[in-house]
Short mmCIF file of C-alpha atoms and ligand atoms in Angstrom, two decimals:
data_model
loop_
_atom_site.label_atom_id
_atom_site.label_comp_id
_atom_site.label_asym_id
_atom_site.label_seq_id
_atom_site.Cartn_x
_atom_site.Cartn_y
_atom_site.Cartn_z
CA MET A 1 242.54 60.70 375.22
CA SER A 2 242.42 58.65 372.11
CA GLN A 3 243.09 60.01 368.46
CA GLU A 4 242.01 64.23 367.87
CA LYS A 5 240.03 62.91 365.10
CA LYS A 6 236.22 62.25 366.24
CA PHE A 7 235.03 59.16 363.58
CA GLN A 8 231.56 59.13 362.50
CA LEU A 9 228.87 56.25 363.28
CA SER A 10 226.96 55.29 360.67
CA LYS A 11 223.06 56.89 360.26
CA ASN A 12 222.34 53.14 359.78
CA GLU A 13 224.92 51.63 362.76
CA LEU A 14 222.14 49.34 363.97
CA ASN A 15 221.24 47.56 360.70
CA VAL A 16 224.88 47.34 359.56
CA GLN A 17 225.69 46.07 363.45
CA PHE A 18 222.65 43.66 363.09
CA ASP A 19 224.04 42.39 359.35
CA ASN A 20 227.09 41.24 361.29
CA ILE A 21 225.36 39.73 364.40
CA ASP A 22 224.03 37.24 361.19
CA LYS A 23 227.08 36.66 359.65
CA ILE A 24 228.52 35.33 362.81
CA LYS A 25 226.13 33.39 363.79
CA SER A 26 225.94 31.43 360.16
CA ILE A 27 229.64 31.00 360.70
CA TYR A 28 228.74 29.71 364.05
CA GLU A 29 226.37 27.47 362.80
CA LYS A 30 228.23 25.66 360.02
CA LYS A 31 231.29 25.14 362.49
CA TYR A 32 229.83 24.74 366.07
CA LYS A 33 226.09 23.08 364.28
CA ASP A 34 224.05 22.79 367.12
CA LYS A 35 226.04 23.35 370.06
CA THR A 36 225.93 26.81 371.72
CA LEU A 37 228.53 28.60 372.89
CA LEU A 38 229.43 30.12 376.33
CA ALA A 39 230.25 33.79 376.72
CA HIS A 40 231.51 34.93 379.83
CA VAL A 41 230.41 39.06 380.63
CA HIS A 42 232.64 40.67 383.59
CA SER A 43 232.27 44.39 384.04
CA TYR A 44 234.48 46.46 386.71
CA GLY A 45 233.31 49.79 387.95
CA CYS A 46 230.55 51.70 387.98
CA GLN A 47 226.38 51.05 387.53
CA GLN A 48 227.55 52.84 383.82
CA ASN A 49 229.83 50.28 383.07
CA VAL A 50 227.20 47.55 384.19
CA SER A 51 224.73 48.71 382.16
CA ASP A 52 227.06 48.61 379.15
CA GLY A 53 227.73 45.44 379.83
CA GLU A 54 223.97 44.25 379.66
CA LYS A 55 224.10 45.75 375.97
CA ILE A 56 227.12 43.60 375.30
CA LYS A 57 225.09 40.43 376.60
CA GLY A 58 222.00 41.53 374.14
CA MET A 59 224.30 41.63 370.96
CA LEU A 60 226.23 38.68 372.21
CA ALA A 61 222.88 36.55 372.65
CA LEU A 62 221.47 37.19 369.25
CA MET A 63 224.38 36.01 367.88
CA GLY A 64 223.39 32.51 369.58
CA TYR A 65 225.86 32.34 372.87
CA GLY A 66 224.42 31.35 376.01
CA PHE A 67 226.21 32.59 379.57
CA CYS A 68 228.32 31.39 381.83
CA ASP A 69 229.62 32.72 385.65
CA SER A 70 233.03 31.35 384.98
CA PRO A 71 235.89 32.17 382.86
CA ASP A 72 236.38 28.25 383.05
CA GLU A 73 233.97 27.02 380.81
CA ALA A 74 233.63 29.78 378.61
CA ASP A 75 234.16 29.99 374.24
CA LEU A 76 234.30 33.81 374.60
CA VAL A 77 235.31 36.33 377.69
CA ILE A 78 235.02 40.15 377.55
CA TYR A 79 236.06 41.87 380.64
CA ASN A 80 233.94 45.17 380.28
CA THR A 81 236.84 47.45 382.45
CA CYS A 82 237.11 50.44 384.37
CA ALA A 83 239.83 52.83 384.92
CA VAL A 84 238.88 54.86 387.92
CA ARG A 85 241.49 53.98 389.95
CA GLU A 86 244.92 52.13 389.87
CA ASN A 87 243.87 49.48 391.60
CA ALA A 88 240.57 48.55 389.58
CA GLU A 89 243.16 48.20 386.28
CA ASP A 90 246.04 45.95 388.40
CA ARG A 91 242.82 43.57 389.09
CA VAL A 92 241.99 43.29 385.08
CA PHE A 93 245.51 42.96 383.94
CA GLY A 94 246.07 39.98 386.95
CA ASN A 95 242.51 38.28 385.66
CA VAL A 96 243.48 39.15 381.69
CA GLY A 97 247.10 37.22 382.34
CA ALA A 98 245.12 34.00 383.97
CA LEU A 99 243.54 33.42 380.57
CA LYS A 100 246.78 33.18 379.15
CA HIS A 101 246.30 29.46 380.41
CA LYS A 102 242.78 29.14 379.21
CA LYS A 103 243.08 29.57 375.70
CA ARG A 104 246.14 27.86 375.48
CA ARG A 105 243.74 24.51 376.44
CA ASN A 106 241.11 26.10 374.45
CA PRO A 107 242.57 28.06 371.61
CA ASP A 108 239.57 28.33 370.01
CA MET A 109 238.55 30.97 372.93
CA LEU A 110 237.87 34.35 371.75
CA ILE A 111 239.23 37.23 374.73
CA GLY A 112 237.98 40.76 374.26
CA LEU A 113 238.41 43.80 376.42
CA CYS A 114 236.09 47.03 376.41
CA GLY A 115 235.24 49.71 378.90
CA CYS A 116 237.03 52.75 380.31
CA MET A 117 240.97 51.32 380.98
CA THR A 118 241.03 50.33 377.15
CA GLN A 119 240.14 53.71 375.96
CA GLN A 120 243.06 55.12 376.58
CA GLU A 121 246.02 54.69 374.74
CA HIS A 122 248.67 53.41 376.74
CA ILE A 123 246.87 50.49 377.97
CA ALA A 124 245.65 49.54 374.33
CA GLU A 125 249.67 49.86 373.49
CA LYS A 126 250.15 47.98 376.81
CA ILE A 127 247.59 45.04 375.48
CA LYS A 128 248.79 45.04 372.29
CA LYS A 129 252.01 44.75 373.15
CA SER A 130 251.76 42.32 376.15
CA TYR A 131 248.68 40.53 376.19
CA PRO A 132 249.14 38.82 372.86
CA HIS A 133 246.23 36.42 373.73
CA VAL A 134 243.60 39.09 373.36
CA ASP A 135 241.20 38.81 370.34
CA PHE A 136 239.85 42.27 370.34
CA VAL A 137 239.86 45.43 371.96
CA PHE A 138 237.30 48.40 371.78
CA GLY A 139 236.68 51.27 373.67
CA THR A 140 233.40 53.01 374.94
CA HIS A 141 232.46 55.18 372.08
CA ALA A 142 232.88 51.77 369.78
CA LEU A 143 230.74 49.55 372.09
CA PRO A 144 227.60 49.63 369.46
CA LYS A 145 230.28 48.33 366.87
CA LEU A 146 230.96 44.88 369.02
CA PRO A 147 229.40 42.62 366.33
CA GLU A 148 231.65 44.13 363.53
CA ILE A 149 234.39 44.01 365.55
CA MET A 150 234.15 40.35 366.74
CA TYR A 151 233.10 39.17 362.63
CA ASP A 152 236.46 40.71 361.62
CA ALA A 153 238.68 39.13 364.51
CA ILE A 154 236.82 35.88 363.58
CA LYS A 155 236.82 36.26 359.48
CA GLN A 156 240.20 37.88 359.26
CA ASN A 157 241.20 35.47 362.27
CA LYS A 158 243.56 38.71 363.39
CA ARG A 159 243.88 40.85 366.77
CA ILE A 160 241.23 44.09 366.24
CA PHE A 161 241.80 47.44 367.88
CA ASP A 162 239.03 49.90 368.11
CA ILE A 163 239.76 52.66 370.69
CA ASN A 164 238.45 55.65 368.39
CA GLU A 165 236.79 58.25 369.67
CA TYR A 166 233.08 58.07 367.82
CA ASP A 167 231.12 61.00 367.49
CA ASP A 168 228.96 61.64 370.54
CA GLU A 169 225.19 60.52 368.71
CA ILE A 170 223.71 58.12 371.21
CA VAL A 171 222.97 54.90 369.71
CA GLU A 172 219.62 54.01 370.52
CA GLY A 173 217.67 50.51 369.78
CA ILE A 174 220.64 48.25 371.39
CA PRO A 175 219.50 45.19 372.65
CA ILE A 176 219.41 44.41 376.63
CA GLN A 177 220.13 41.16 378.62
CA ARG A 178 219.20 42.86 381.81
CA ASP A 179 221.05 40.93 384.74
CA GLN A 180 217.67 41.00 387.00
CA THR A 181 214.10 40.29 386.46
CA PHE A 182 213.30 42.99 389.34
CA LYS A 183 215.75 45.93 389.57
CA ALA A 184 216.78 47.92 386.19
CA TRP A 185 219.41 50.23 385.18
CA LEU A 186 218.11 52.88 382.65
CA PRO A 187 220.85 55.30 381.81
CA ILE A 188 219.82 58.87 380.98
CA MET A 189 222.68 60.57 379.99
CA TYR A 190 226.69 59.62 378.86
CA GLY A 191 230.15 60.76 379.40
CA CYS A 192 230.64 64.25 381.24
CA ASN A 193 231.86 67.66 381.11
CA ASN A 194 232.77 68.47 384.35
CA PHE A 195 236.50 67.66 384.34
CA CYS A 196 237.27 67.28 388.20
CA THR A 197 240.45 67.27 388.15
CA TYR A 198 241.64 63.78 389.49
CA CYS A 199 239.28 62.19 387.72
CA ILE A 200 239.56 60.12 384.27
CA VAL A 201 235.80 59.48 383.72
CA PRO A 202 235.71 62.47 380.90
CA TYR A 203 238.61 61.59 378.95
CA VAL A 204 237.64 57.95 378.79
CA ARG A 205 233.51 58.52 378.38
CA GLY A 206 233.60 61.86 376.29
CA ARG A 207 231.56 64.43 376.57
CA GLU A 208 228.27 64.61 378.03
CA ARG A 209 225.18 63.94 376.44
CA SER A 210 221.16 63.03 376.89
CA ARG A 211 219.23 60.74 375.44
CA THR A 212 215.81 62.56 374.58
CA SER A 213 213.05 62.27 377.28
CA ALA A 214 210.93 60.30 374.86
CA GLU A 215 213.54 57.60 374.25
CA ILE A 216 213.59 57.45 378.18
CA VAL A 217 210.21 58.02 378.94
CA LYS A 218 209.66 54.81 376.11
CA GLU A 219 212.07 52.06 377.76
CA PHE A 220 210.95 53.02 381.41
CA LYS A 221 207.48 52.47 380.42
CA GLY A 222 208.40 48.79 379.09
CA LEU A 223 210.40 48.37 382.10
CA VAL A 224 207.46 49.10 384.36
CA ALA A 225 204.75 47.13 381.62
CA GLN A 226 207.82 43.92 382.28
CA GLY A 227 207.49 43.82 386.12
CA TYR A 228 210.53 45.85 387.38
CA LYS A 229 210.28 47.23 390.57
CA GLU A 230 212.68 49.27 391.06
CA ILE A 231 214.50 51.78 388.26
CA THR A 232 217.48 53.31 388.59
CA LEU A 233 218.23 56.50 386.13
CA LEU A 234 222.25 56.68 385.34
CA GLY A 235 224.52 59.40 384.22
CA GLN A 236 227.94 60.56 385.77
CA ASN A 237 226.07 63.60 386.56
CA VAL A 238 222.58 62.93 385.99
CA ASN A 239 220.86 66.64 387.41
CA SER A 240 222.60 68.16 384.92
CA TYR A 241 220.58 65.77 382.24
CA GLY A 242 218.49 67.81 379.47
CA LYS A 243 221.23 70.45 378.31
CA GLY A 244 222.25 70.45 374.45
CA LEU A 245 218.63 68.41 373.98
CA GLU A 246 216.54 70.29 371.29
CA GLU A 247 213.79 70.26 373.94
CA ASP A 248 213.41 72.37 377.10
CA ILE A 249 213.53 69.80 379.80
CA ASN A 250 216.12 69.07 383.00
CA PHE A 251 216.16 66.35 385.48
CA SER A 252 213.80 67.43 388.26
CA GLN A 253 211.08 67.76 385.06
CA LEU A 254 212.21 64.26 383.84
CA LEU A 255 211.52 62.97 387.56
CA ARG A 256 208.16 64.63 387.74
CA MET A 257 207.33 62.77 384.43
CA LEU A 258 208.42 59.26 385.10
CA ASN A 259 207.14 59.30 388.93
CA GLU A 260 203.25 60.02 386.37
CA VAL A 261 204.32 56.40 385.16
CA LYS A 262 201.17 54.16 386.74
CA GLY A 263 202.17 51.10 388.74
CA ASP A 264 203.88 50.08 391.76
CA PHE A 265 207.70 50.95 391.66
CA ARG A 266 210.42 52.95 393.23
CA ILE A 267 213.15 54.96 391.43
CA ARG A 268 216.16 55.77 392.08
CA PHE A 269 218.97 57.98 390.61
CA MET A 270 222.55 58.72 390.59
CA SER A 271 225.27 60.55 390.68
CA SER A 272 224.69 64.01 391.40
CA HIS A 273 227.03 66.68 391.68
CA PRO A 274 226.42 69.49 394.18
CA LYS A 275 227.01 71.92 392.12
CA ASP A 276 223.99 71.11 389.62
CA ALA A 277 221.80 70.28 393.02
CA THR A 278 219.23 72.79 393.36
CA LYS A 279 216.33 73.52 395.71
CA GLU A 280 213.80 72.57 392.43
CA LEU A 281 215.32 69.26 392.64
CA ILE A 282 214.78 68.52 396.29
CA ASP A 283 211.13 69.70 395.79
CA ALA A 284 210.37 67.03 393.20
CA ILE A 285 212.29 64.27 395.70
CA ALA A 286 209.69 65.58 398.31
CA ASP A 287 206.45 65.97 395.40
CA CYS A 288 207.05 62.45 393.54
CA ASP A 289 205.88 59.43 395.97
CA LYS A 290 207.60 56.91 393.91
CA VAL A 291 210.92 58.17 393.81
CA CYS A 292 213.21 57.18 396.75
CA LYS A 293 213.86 59.54 399.72
CA HIS A 294 218.12 59.05 398.95
CA PHE A 295 220.25 61.24 397.93
CA HIS A 296 223.89 59.84 396.76
CA LEU A 297 225.50 63.52 396.96
CA PRO A 298 229.39 63.21 396.39
CA VAL A 299 231.33 65.63 398.55
CA GLN A 300 234.11 64.50 397.91
CA CYS A 301 236.39 66.80 400.80
CA GLY A 302 235.32 69.31 403.32
CA SER A 303 237.92 71.79 402.23
CA ASP A 304 236.95 74.44 400.10
CA ARG A 305 240.55 75.28 399.15
CA ILE A 306 240.99 71.00 398.33
CA LEU A 307 237.38 71.48 396.54
CA GLN A 308 238.89 74.46 394.50
CA LEU A 309 242.05 72.42 393.27
CA MET A 310 239.64 69.85 392.52
CA ASN A 311 237.14 72.05 390.36
CA ARG A 312 234.10 70.89 392.02
CA HIS A 313 233.04 74.80 391.73
CA TYR A 314 230.61 74.39 395.03
CA THR A 315 231.91 75.18 398.50
CA ILE A 316 230.88 73.64 402.06
CA GLU A 317 228.86 76.33 403.07
CA SER A 318 226.50 75.81 399.74
CA TYR A 319 226.98 71.72 400.19
CA MET A 320 225.42 72.43 403.96
CA GLU A 321 222.74 74.74 402.62
CA LEU A 322 221.20 72.28 400.08
CA ILE A 323 221.51 69.50 403.17
CA ASP A 324 219.62 71.72 405.42
CA TYR A 325 216.86 72.25 402.54
CA ALA A 326 216.43 69.02 401.78
CA ARG A 327 215.92 67.96 405.61
CA LYS A 328 213.44 70.69 406.25
CA LYS A 329 211.57 69.97 403.07
CA VAL A 330 211.95 66.16 403.37
CA PRO A 331 212.45 65.07 406.54
CA ASP A 332 213.43 61.76 406.30
CA ILE A 333 215.53 61.54 403.90
CA ALA A 334 218.84 59.84 403.98
CA PHE A 335 222.58 61.14 402.42
CA THR A 336 225.24 59.06 401.35
CA SER A 337 228.51 60.56 399.31
CA ASP A 338 231.99 59.04 397.85
CA ILE A 339 234.80 61.29 399.72
CA ILE A 340 238.38 61.09 398.27
CA VAL A 341 241.35 61.29 400.88
CA GLY A 342 244.99 62.60 400.11
CA PHE A 343 244.38 64.59 396.88
CA PRO A 344 247.37 66.18 395.91
CA GLN A 345 248.36 69.05 398.21
CA GLU A 346 246.01 68.23 400.50
CA LYS A 347 246.86 68.78 404.59
CA TYR A 348 246.40 67.49 407.48
CA GLU A 349 244.06 69.97 408.60
CA ASP A 350 242.42 69.87 405.26
CA PHE A 351 241.56 66.01 405.98
CA LYS A 352 240.19 67.52 409.86
CA GLN A 353 237.33 69.65 407.46
CA THR A 354 236.12 66.43 405.83
CA VAL A 355 236.07 64.25 409.38
CA GLU A 356 234.11 67.32 410.55
CA LEU A 357 232.16 67.78 407.42
CA VAL A 358 231.12 63.72 408.12
CA LYS A 359 230.11 64.16 411.52
CA LYS A 360 227.99 67.07 411.05
CA VAL A 361 226.17 66.15 408.02
CA ARG A 362 225.74 62.29 409.25
CA PHE A 363 225.82 60.54 406.32
CA ASP A 364 224.06 56.89 406.41
CA SER A 365 227.04 55.67 404.62
CA ILE A 366 230.14 56.87 402.70
CA PHE A 367 232.27 55.38 399.81
CA SER A 368 235.86 56.23 400.40
CA PHE A 369 238.98 56.37 398.73
CA ILE A 370 242.96 57.10 398.50
CA TYR A 371 243.26 59.30 396.05
CA SER A 372 244.76 57.46 392.65
CA LYS A 373 246.79 59.04 390.33
CA ARG A 374 245.56 58.80 386.78
CA VAL A 375 247.16 59.58 383.79
CA GLY A 376 246.48 62.51 381.62
CA THR A 377 244.27 64.55 384.28
CA LYS A 378 245.05 67.75 386.14
CA ALA A 379 245.96 66.19 389.44
CA ALA A 380 248.70 64.03 388.11
CA GLU A 381 251.03 67.08 387.45
CA MET A 382 250.41 68.30 390.98
CA GLU A 383 252.72 67.53 393.93
CA ASP A 384 251.70 64.90 395.79
CA PRO A 385 254.11 65.19 399.05
CA ILE A 386 251.97 63.20 401.68
CA SER A 387 253.12 58.87 402.00
CA VAL A 388 250.51 56.60 401.00
CA GLU A 389 251.43 55.16 404.98
CA GLU A 390 249.88 58.51 406.06
CA LYS A 391 247.32 58.96 403.98
CA SER A 392 246.63 55.22 405.04
CA ASN A 393 246.01 56.67 408.47
CA TRP A 394 243.80 59.05 407.61
CA PHE A 395 241.46 57.02 405.57
CA GLN A 396 241.56 54.72 408.70
CA GLU A 397 240.22 58.12 410.84
CA LEU A 398 237.43 58.35 408.32
CA LEU A 399 236.46 55.31 408.51
CA GLU A 400 236.50 55.34 412.47
CA THR A 401 234.83 58.41 412.51
CA GLN A 402 231.77 56.93 409.70
CA ARG A 403 231.66 53.42 411.46
CA SER A 404 230.49 55.13 415.11
CA ILE A 405 227.88 57.62 412.91
CA GLY A 406 226.45 54.63 411.24
CA LYS A 407 225.78 52.89 414.13
CA GLU A 408 223.76 55.85 415.35
CA ARG A 409 222.09 56.16 412.21
CA TYR A 410 221.61 52.35 412.49
CA LYS A 411 220.15 52.67 416.23
CA GLU A 412 217.41 55.74 415.18
CA CYS A 413 216.04 52.79 412.83
CA VAL A 414 214.74 50.53 415.85
CA GLY A 415 210.89 50.92 416.33
CA LYS A 416 210.47 52.14 412.23
CA THR A 417 208.40 50.06 409.75
CA TYR A 418 209.92 50.57 406.09
CA ARG A 419 209.03 49.13 402.60
CA ILE A 420 211.73 46.87 401.61
CA LEU A 421 212.61 45.57 397.83
CA VAL A 422 213.20 41.97 398.77
CA GLU A 423 216.38 41.17 397.00
CA GLY A 424 217.64 37.88 398.10
CA GLU A 425 218.85 35.34 400.62
CA GLY A 426 220.16 37.34 403.39
CA LYS A 427 223.81 37.15 405.23
CA THR A 428 222.51 37.11 408.86
CA GLY A 429 221.62 33.09 408.57
CA ALA A 430 219.76 30.42 406.85
CA GLU A 431 215.66 31.79 406.41
CA TYR A 432 217.15 35.35 405.92
CA LEU A 433 215.93 37.37 403.20
CA THR A 434 217.04 40.85 402.30
CA GLY A 435 216.64 43.99 400.76
CA ARG A 436 217.24 47.83 401.11
CA ASN A 437 214.73 50.38 402.17
CA ASP A 438 213.97 53.73 400.60
CA GLY A 439 217.08 55.50 401.94
CA TYR A 440 219.25 52.32 400.95
CA MET A 441 220.14 50.76 404.07
CA ILE A 442 220.41 47.01 404.00
CA VAL A 443 217.08 45.28 406.07
CA ASP A 444 217.07 41.84 406.94
CA PHE A 445 214.27 39.98 408.07
CA LYS A 446 212.94 36.25 408.04
CA GLY A 447 210.67 35.15 405.03
CA GLU A 448 210.01 32.54 402.45
CA GLN A 449 211.67 33.20 399.40
CA ASN A 450 208.91 33.57 397.01
CA LEU A 451 209.03 37.21 398.38
CA ILE A 452 211.96 37.90 396.52
CA GLY A 453 211.32 40.81 394.17
CA GLN A 454 208.21 42.05 395.90
CA PHE A 455 207.65 44.74 398.66
CA VAL A 456 207.08 43.96 401.97
CA ASN A 457 206.84 46.19 404.82
CA VAL A 458 209.39 45.30 407.79
CA LYS A 459 209.55 46.86 411.45
CA ILE A 460 213.00 46.94 412.53
CA THR A 461 213.57 45.09 415.42
CA GLN A 462 217.75 45.45 416.07
CA ALA A 463 220.54 47.10 414.94
CA LEU A 464 223.59 45.12 413.84
CA ASN A 465 226.90 47.08 412.75
CA TRP A 466 226.08 46.49 408.93
CA ALA A 467 222.35 45.96 408.43
CA LEU A 468 218.99 45.97 410.16
CA LEU A 469 217.10 43.28 411.69
CA GLY A 470 213.47 43.35 410.97
CA GLU A 471 210.15 41.44 410.76
CA ILE A 472 207.39 41.92 408.03
CA VAL A 473 204.55 43.69 409.04
CA GLU A 474 201.39 44.18 407.57
N1 SAH B 1 230.38 61.09 388.35
C1 SAH B 1 230.07 60.53 389.73
C2 SAH B 1 230.87 59.67 389.81
C3 SAH B 1 232.80 59.35 389.48
S1 SAH B 1 233.32 57.61 390.05
C4 SAH B 1 230.36 61.64 390.29
O1 SAH B 1 230.80 62.72 390.30
O2 SAH B 1 229.57 61.26 391.14
C5 SAH B 1 233.29 57.38 392.01
C6 SAH B 1 233.95 58.38 392.56
O3 SAH B 1 234.99 57.99 392.78
C7 SAH B 1 233.91 59.72 392.77
O4 SAH B 1 233.05 59.84 392.91
C8 SAH B 1 235.45 59.44 393.36
O5 SAH B 1 234.75 59.84 394.65
C9 SAH B 1 236.04 58.67 392.85
N2 SAH B 1 237.09 58.92 392.29
C10 SAH B 1 237.13 59.21 390.87
N3 SAH B 1 238.69 59.35 390.86
C11 SAH B 1 239.03 59.03 391.67
C12 SAH B 1 240.91 59.03 391.81
N4 SAH B 1 241.79 59.53 390.77
N5 SAH B 1 241.45 58.53 393.44
C13 SAH B 1 241.10 58.25 393.57
N6 SAH B 1 238.77 58.34 393.96
C14 SAH B 1 238.33 58.77 392.51
FE1 SF4 B 2 234.34 62.45 387.29
FE2 SF4 B 2 233.82 64.77 388.26
FE3 SF4 B 2 232.48 63.93 386.32
FE4 SF4 B 2 232.17 62.52 388.62
S1 SF4 B 2 231.50 64.93 388.09
S2 SF4 B 2 232.46 61.46 386.25
S3 SF4 B 2 234.16 62.83 389.47
S4 SF4 B 2 234.87 64.49 386.43
FE1 F3S B 3 234.71 53.25 386.20
FE2 F3S B 3 234.20 54.19 383.70
FE3 F3S B 3 232.79 53.80 385.88
S1 F3S B 3 235.95 54.63 385.00
S2 F3S B 3 233.59 54.01 387.39
S3 F3S B 3 233.24 52.52 384.58
S4 F3S B 3 232.52 55.41 384.36
#
């Protein structure tokens, strides 16, 4: 999306950046003495972005920053942005606009923007022109260069923009400050090659590249040793993992490898693309006791005609074949999905096929979105005659359909016992805790706070609209 020319990251990139971290630290020590500066880092969008945010925090922590939850007390604000839909971008512009007054009160405050949104040239231009209080902007490719970018901005007291597309080498070893102590994100690959015609991700995240299995296993074992109970493998298309690596490995083999690691934990992964989801993968899910019996398999639409226009490379028949195979092999497997409503050229007949598919598969839950036009994608060129009002009506119809299926799915769980990772306080009321089962369903139950971060067995007693209720059993 930005310059055609590719830029090189230095072979020695990490050391260069550690030098910059030291330089910033010594500037701050002189200027602020013993005061701990606070940073507010907020990541929008998907888990990949959240994971990038943890690397940003890792680098900032080494510079001496502490962290705060609100921009109000912050000496540094970084918004790590998402570009997947227009409303995600609008929200960021609104929040960045609001920082103007805060900076007036605290002129030393630094403001940085990064992530998928800023990787687009027209957005970087807009920030340059209309948001002069933003001090530095960098794209997804320049993430490892954050210390250098910040040092230049501080030292030269000028605005720095770096949205170059650096080469696709993965920089390993960036420090990570994780948000949680028992659940961890572990990226296994970056970027996407699929170019679904509606989607901005391949333009802003670059080409698909996988980490070596050795690096993944090393990080994974480290997490298990630190006591992490749930590790989620991340990628825009995790099941195409391994392509382009020198070693001969695919995603199913990686899952089997990680399942061998000793310890009490579970493994999740997301997202999978149906075109790369194989029976071999289902077999691996079935065989690996630590892999959650949950498959997030975004179908996007129930009409073959639209799937083709979306460049998705599968049919509803092949999708159903996979679901049927999985349900035979892993009887209690849970399916969730992403669905786009109102893709250009989509007619009500196409949409009806989506509703039919949802009824047929009976997903546990779906994440549905009204199509949002993204500059630079192929779908943005297609004629899109259906009004937003009509698309909203379709969207409501889909929500209603899924709501009643979800309700039935929840009712089927009453009387069953699940292993739950306790995540925090529940919404049901005081004394309640909440967690998720293997299949990603929310379960609330009464229990002591010290169970947070542990596994417990919970017998389901009641199905609410948004969660299951249960009680702890031995
Ligand atoms: N790589 C993942 C996630 C992509 S973004 C995958 O392929 O599953 C998450 C979801 O956002 C997508 O699955 C899709 O349903 C939705 N999405 C992407 N682009 C969109 C757009 N332009 N308008 C509306 N929804 C979109
Ligand atoms: Fe976007 Fe498709 Fe890639 Fe997912 S697989 S990130 S929807 S282009
Ligand atoms: Fe958004 Fe970028 Fe993720 S566009 S969904 S943050 S990959």
